[in-house]
mmCIF file of C-alpha atoms in Angstrom:
data_model
loop_
_atom_site.group_PDB
_atom_site.id
_atom_site.type_symbol
_atom_site.label_atom_id
_atom_site.label_comp_id
_atom_site.label_asym_id
_atom_site.label_seq_id
_atom_site.Cartn_x
_atom_site.Cartn_y
_atom_site.Cartn_z
ATOM 1 C CA UNK A 1 25.136 40.665 20.087
ATOM 2 C CA UNK A 2 28.443 39.270 20.917
ATOM 3 C CA UNK A 3 29.266 37.606 23.868
ATOM 4 C CA UNK A 4 30.732 40.144 26.806
ATOM 5 C CA UNK A 5 33.351 37.859 28.100
ATOM 6 C CA UNK A 6 34.365 36.964 24.245
ATOM 7 C CA UNK A 7 35.004 41.050 23.614
ATOM 8 C CA UNK A 8 36.567 41.453 26.967
ATOM 9 C CA UNK A 9 39.400 38.799 25.660
ATOM 10 C CA UNK A 10 39.648 40.199 22.458
ATOM 11 C CA UNK A 11 40.267 43.642 23.838
ATOM 12 C CA UNK A 12 42.857 42.238 26.551
ATOM 13 C CA UNK A 13 44.824 40.484 23.462
ATOM 14 C CA UNK A 14 44.588 43.864 21.548
ATOM 15 C CA UNK A 15 46.126 45.401 24.292
ATOM 16 C CA UNK A 16 48.855 42.668 25.058
ATOM 17 C CA UNK A 17 49.916 43.153 21.276
ATOM 18 C CA UNK A 18 49.935 46.646 21.232
ATOM 19 C CA UNK A 19 52.423 46.615 24.574
ATOM 20 C CA UNK A 20 54.703 44.160 22.513
ATOM 21 C CA UNK A 21 54.257 45.986 19.325
ATOM 22 C CA UNK A 22 52.863 43.499 17.120
ATOM 23 C CA UNK A 23 49.346 45.271 16.713
ATOM 24 C CA UNK A 24 48.597 48.817 15.790
ATOM 25 C CA UNK A 25 45.805 50.661 14.864
ATOM 26 C CA UNK A 26 47.500 53.881 13.676
ATOM 27 C CA UNK A 27 46.035 56.010 11.028
ATOM 28 C CA UNK A 28 48.220 55.511 7.609
ATOM 29 C CA UNK A 29 45.716 58.102 6.090
ATOM 30 C CA UNK A 30 42.697 60.068 7.543
ATOM 31 C CA UNK A 31 39.846 57.428 7.670
ATOM 32 C CA UNK A 32 41.666 54.276 7.136
ATOM 33 C CA UNK A 33 43.543 52.097 10.066
ATOM 34 C CA UNK A 34 46.461 50.105 9.435
ATOM 35 C CA UNK A 35 46.070 46.805 10.455
ATOM 36 C CA UNK A 36 49.922 44.524 10.205
ATOM 37 C CA UNK A 37 49.500 40.860 9.771
ATOM 38 C CA UNK A 38 52.872 38.961 10.324
ATOM 39 C CA UNK A 39 53.054 35.421 9.814
ATOM 40 C CA UNK A 40 56.114 32.966 8.631
ATOM 41 C CA UNK A 41 56.030 30.155 6.172
ATOM 42 C CA UNK A 42 59.644 28.782 6.803
ATOM 43 C CA UNK A 43 58.857 25.340 5.733
ATOM 44 C CA UNK A 44 55.514 23.888 4.760
ATOM 45 C CA UNK A 45 55.816 20.759 6.319
ATOM 46 C CA UNK A 46 56.832 22.045 9.365
ATOM 47 C CA UNK A 47 53.149 24.094 9.287
ATOM 48 C CA UNK A 48 51.640 20.680 8.132
ATOM 49 C CA UNK A 49 53.051 18.661 11.367
ATOM 50 C CA UNK A 50 52.118 21.529 13.758
ATOM 51 C CA UNK A 51 48.737 22.020 12.068
ATOM 52 C CA UNK A 52 48.204 17.880 12.779
ATOM 53 C CA UNK A 53 49.618 18.107 15.989
ATOM 54 C CA UNK A 54 47.283 21.204 17.082
ATOM 55 C CA UNK A 55 44.208 19.035 15.486
ATOM 56 C CA UNK A 56 45.421 16.301 17.571
ATOM 57 C CA UNK A 57 45.835 18.367 20.850
ATOM 58 C CA UNK A 58 42.114 19.804 20.256
ATOM 59 C CA UNK A 59 40.719 16.432 19.349
ATOM 60 C CA UNK A 60 41.392 15.033 23.140
ATOM 61 C CA UNK A 61 38.768 13.060 24.576
ATOM 62 C CA UNK A 62 38.664 12.079 28.397
ATOM 63 C CA UNK A 63 36.200 9.267 28.588
ATOM 64 C CA UNK A 64 36.800 8.393 32.153
ATOM 65 C CA UNK A 65 36.704 12.249 33.159
ATOM 66 C CA UNK A 66 33.521 13.438 34.661
ATOM 67 C CA UNK A 67 31.350 15.613 32.337
ATOM 68 C CA UNK A 68 31.899 18.752 34.048
ATOM 69 C CA UNK A 69 35.888 18.398 34.272
ATOM 70 C CA UNK A 70 36.086 17.909 30.886
ATOM 71 C CA UNK A 71 38.370 20.198 28.577
ATOM 72 C CA UNK A 72 36.196 22.739 26.641
ATOM 73 C CA UNK A 73 37.588 22.925 23.003
ATOM 74 C CA UNK A 74 39.233 26.409 22.684
ATOM 75 C CA UNK A 75 38.795 29.092 20.208
ATOM 76 C CA UNK A 76 41.060 28.458 18.108
ATOM 77 C CA UNK A 77 41.938 31.753 16.917
ATOM 78 C CA UNK A 78 42.583 32.972 20.479
ATOM 79 C CA UNK A 79 46.231 31.830 21.608
ATOM 80 C CA UNK A 80 45.244 32.228 25.355
ATOM 81 C CA UNK A 81 42.033 30.043 24.792
ATOM 82 C CA UNK A 82 44.251 27.283 23.116
ATOM 83 C CA UNK A 83 47.047 27.905 26.090
ATOM 84 C CA UNK A 84 44.195 27.186 28.569
ATOM 85 C CA UNK A 85 42.704 23.987 26.474
ATOM 86 C CA UNK A 86 45.968 22.626 26.315
ATOM 87 C CA UNK A 87 46.713 23.262 30.062
ATOM 88 C CA UNK A 88 43.423 21.789 30.986
ATOM 89 C CA UNK A 89 44.163 18.699 28.949
ATOM 90 C CA UNK A 90 47.250 18.216 30.595
ATOM 91 C CA UNK A 91 45.820 18.401 33.834
ATOM 92 C CA UNK A 92 43.336 15.906 32.611
ATOM 93 C CA UNK A 93 46.126 13.305 31.940
ATOM 94 C CA UNK A 94 47.451 13.908 35.104
ATOM 95 C CA UNK A 95 43.919 13.656 36.657
ATOM 96 C CA UNK A 96 43.562 10.467 34.939
ATOM 97 C CA UNK A 97 47.531 9.178 35.724
ATOM 98 C CA UNK A 98 46.401 9.789 39.448
ATOM 99 C CA UNK A 99 43.211 8.075 39.415
ATOM 100 C CA UNK A 100 44.917 5.008 37.651
ATOM 101 C CA UNK A 101 47.602 4.895 40.884
ATOM 102 C CA UNK A 102 44.526 5.186 43.192
ATOM 103 C CA UNK A 103 43.018 2.555 41.642
ATOM 104 C CA UNK A 104 46.263 0.020 41.653
ATOM 105 C CA UNK A 105 46.807 1.486 45.171
ATOM 106 C CA UNK A 106 43.303 0.342 46.191
ATOM 107 C CA UNK A 107 43.490 -3.301 44.316
ATOM 108 C CA UNK A 108 47.093 -3.774 46.337
ATOM 109 C CA UNK A 109 45.334 -2.630 49.408
ATOM 110 C CA UNK A 110 42.633 -5.064 49.084
ATOM 111 C CA UNK A 111 44.793 -7.782 48.296
ATOM 112 C CA UNK A 112 47.142 -7.021 51.446
ATOM 113 C CA UNK A 113 44.160 -7.111 53.683
ATOM 114 C CA UNK A 114 42.808 -10.420 52.130
ATOM 115 C CA UNK A 115 46.471 -11.517 53.141
ATOM 116 C CA UNK A 116 45.876 -9.838 56.381
ATOM 117 C CA UNK A 117 42.819 -11.650 57.070
ATOM 118 C CA UNK A 118 44.231 -15.141 55.571
ATOM 119 C CA UNK A 119 47.387 -14.378 57.953
ATOM 120 C CA UNK A 120 44.976 -13.815 61.244
ATOM 121 C CA UNK A 121 43.248 -17.231 60.308
ATOM 122 C CA UNK A 122 46.420 -18.946 60.187
ATOM 123 C CA UNK A 123 47.470 -17.553 63.567
ATOM 124 C CA UNK A 124 44.180 -18.494 65.124
ATOM 125 C CA UNK A 125 44.699 -22.155 63.657
ATOM 126 C CA UNK A 126 48.404 -22.238 64.609
ATOM 127 C CA UNK A 127 47.352 -20.529 68.460
ATOM 128 C CA UNK A 128 44.648 -23.499 69.012
ATOM 129 C CA UNK A 129 47.060 -26.213 67.564
ATOM 130 C CA UNK A 130 49.668 -25.392 70.244
ATOM 131 C CA UNK A 131 47.020 -25.285 72.745
ATOM 132 C CA UNK A 132 46.053 -28.813 71.776
ATOM 133 C CA UNK A 133 49.610 -29.830 71.630
ATOM 134 C CA UNK A 134 50.307 -28.551 74.932
ATOM 135 C CA UNK A 135 47.190 -30.183 76.712
ATOM 136 C CA UNK A 136 48.066 -33.423 74.979
ATOM 137 C CA UNK A 137 51.815 -33.153 76.239
ATOM 138 C CA UNK A 138 50.329 -32.808 79.469
ATOM 139 C CA UNK A 139 48.032 -35.435 79.075
ATOM 140 C CA UNK A 140 51.210 -37.717 77.843
ATOM 141 C CA UNK A 141 53.131 -37.036 80.884
ATOM 142 C CA UNK A 142 50.586 -37.681 83.278
ATOM 143 C CA UNK A 143 49.652 -41.123 81.598
ATOM 144 C CA UNK A 144 53.756 -41.817 81.255
ATOM 145 C CA UNK A 145 53.942 -41.586 84.863
ATOM 146 C CA UNK A 146 50.913 -43.112 85.654
ATOM 147 C CA UNK A 147 52.266 -46.084 83.374
ATOM 148 C CA UNK A 148 55.500 -45.764 85.104
ATOM 149 C CA UNK A 149 53.866 -46.272 88.782
ATOM 150 C CA UNK A 150 52.120 -49.005 87.336
ATOM 151 C CA UNK A 151 54.919 -50.981 85.882
ATOM 152 C CA UNK A 152 56.897 -50.561 89.363
ATOM 153 C CA UNK A 153 53.876 -51.772 91.167
ATOM 154 C CA UNK A 154 53.556 -54.640 88.725
ATOM 155 C CA UNK A 155 56.975 -55.343 89.022
ATOM 156 C CA UNK A 156 56.811 -55.422 92.800
ATOM 157 C CA UNK A 157 53.841 -57.742 92.790
ATOM 158 C CA UNK A 158 55.505 -59.916 90.801
ATOM 159 C CA UNK A 159 58.845 -59.840 93.031
ATOM 160 C CA UNK A 160 56.562 -60.575 96.251
ATOM 161 C CA UNK A 161 54.666 -62.927 94.322
ATOM 162 C CA UNK A 162 57.655 -64.930 93.309
ATOM 163 C CA UNK A 163 58.807 -64.779 97.047
ATOM 164 C CA UNK A 164 55.555 -65.708 98.460
ATOM 165 C CA UNK A 165 55.924 -69.099 96.009
ATOM 166 C CA UNK A 166 59.490 -69.868 97.085
ATOM 167 C CA UNK A 167 59.188 -69.803 100.659
ATOM 168 C CA UNK A 168 55.845 -72.446 100.464
#
């Protein structure tokens, strides 16, 4: 028994071919059906090249694609099956490309986040050093003020001591 979906696909293809007048089952003589087959052998090298390309197209694998998303090899006798397979392969390649782009962007994001964290650490250290510099500058001004006061006091004491010695 043949698979019902397969039969439906064949019937659909026959209807399509009949519409395009590429297939006919008109009776040539009573009891015999006519079947027309048309093909062209323009150049055998072209046919070989096409066959090789088709074989390559049909043997595509996508190892990083989940098994359930893998293209199912087509029924090579059905043009629609091959077209669907090729479209599926194209989508699988696009999916792979997008996955690679996502991975690259995630890696870039990870590097940028690491740089941001490093920048935040540097900014905290810079802020700490600026605060330390501000405190040390204030302490330095205070010490300079005390030094200037002590120097004046020393100068006035020295002047008072000299004038006291002169008067004795």
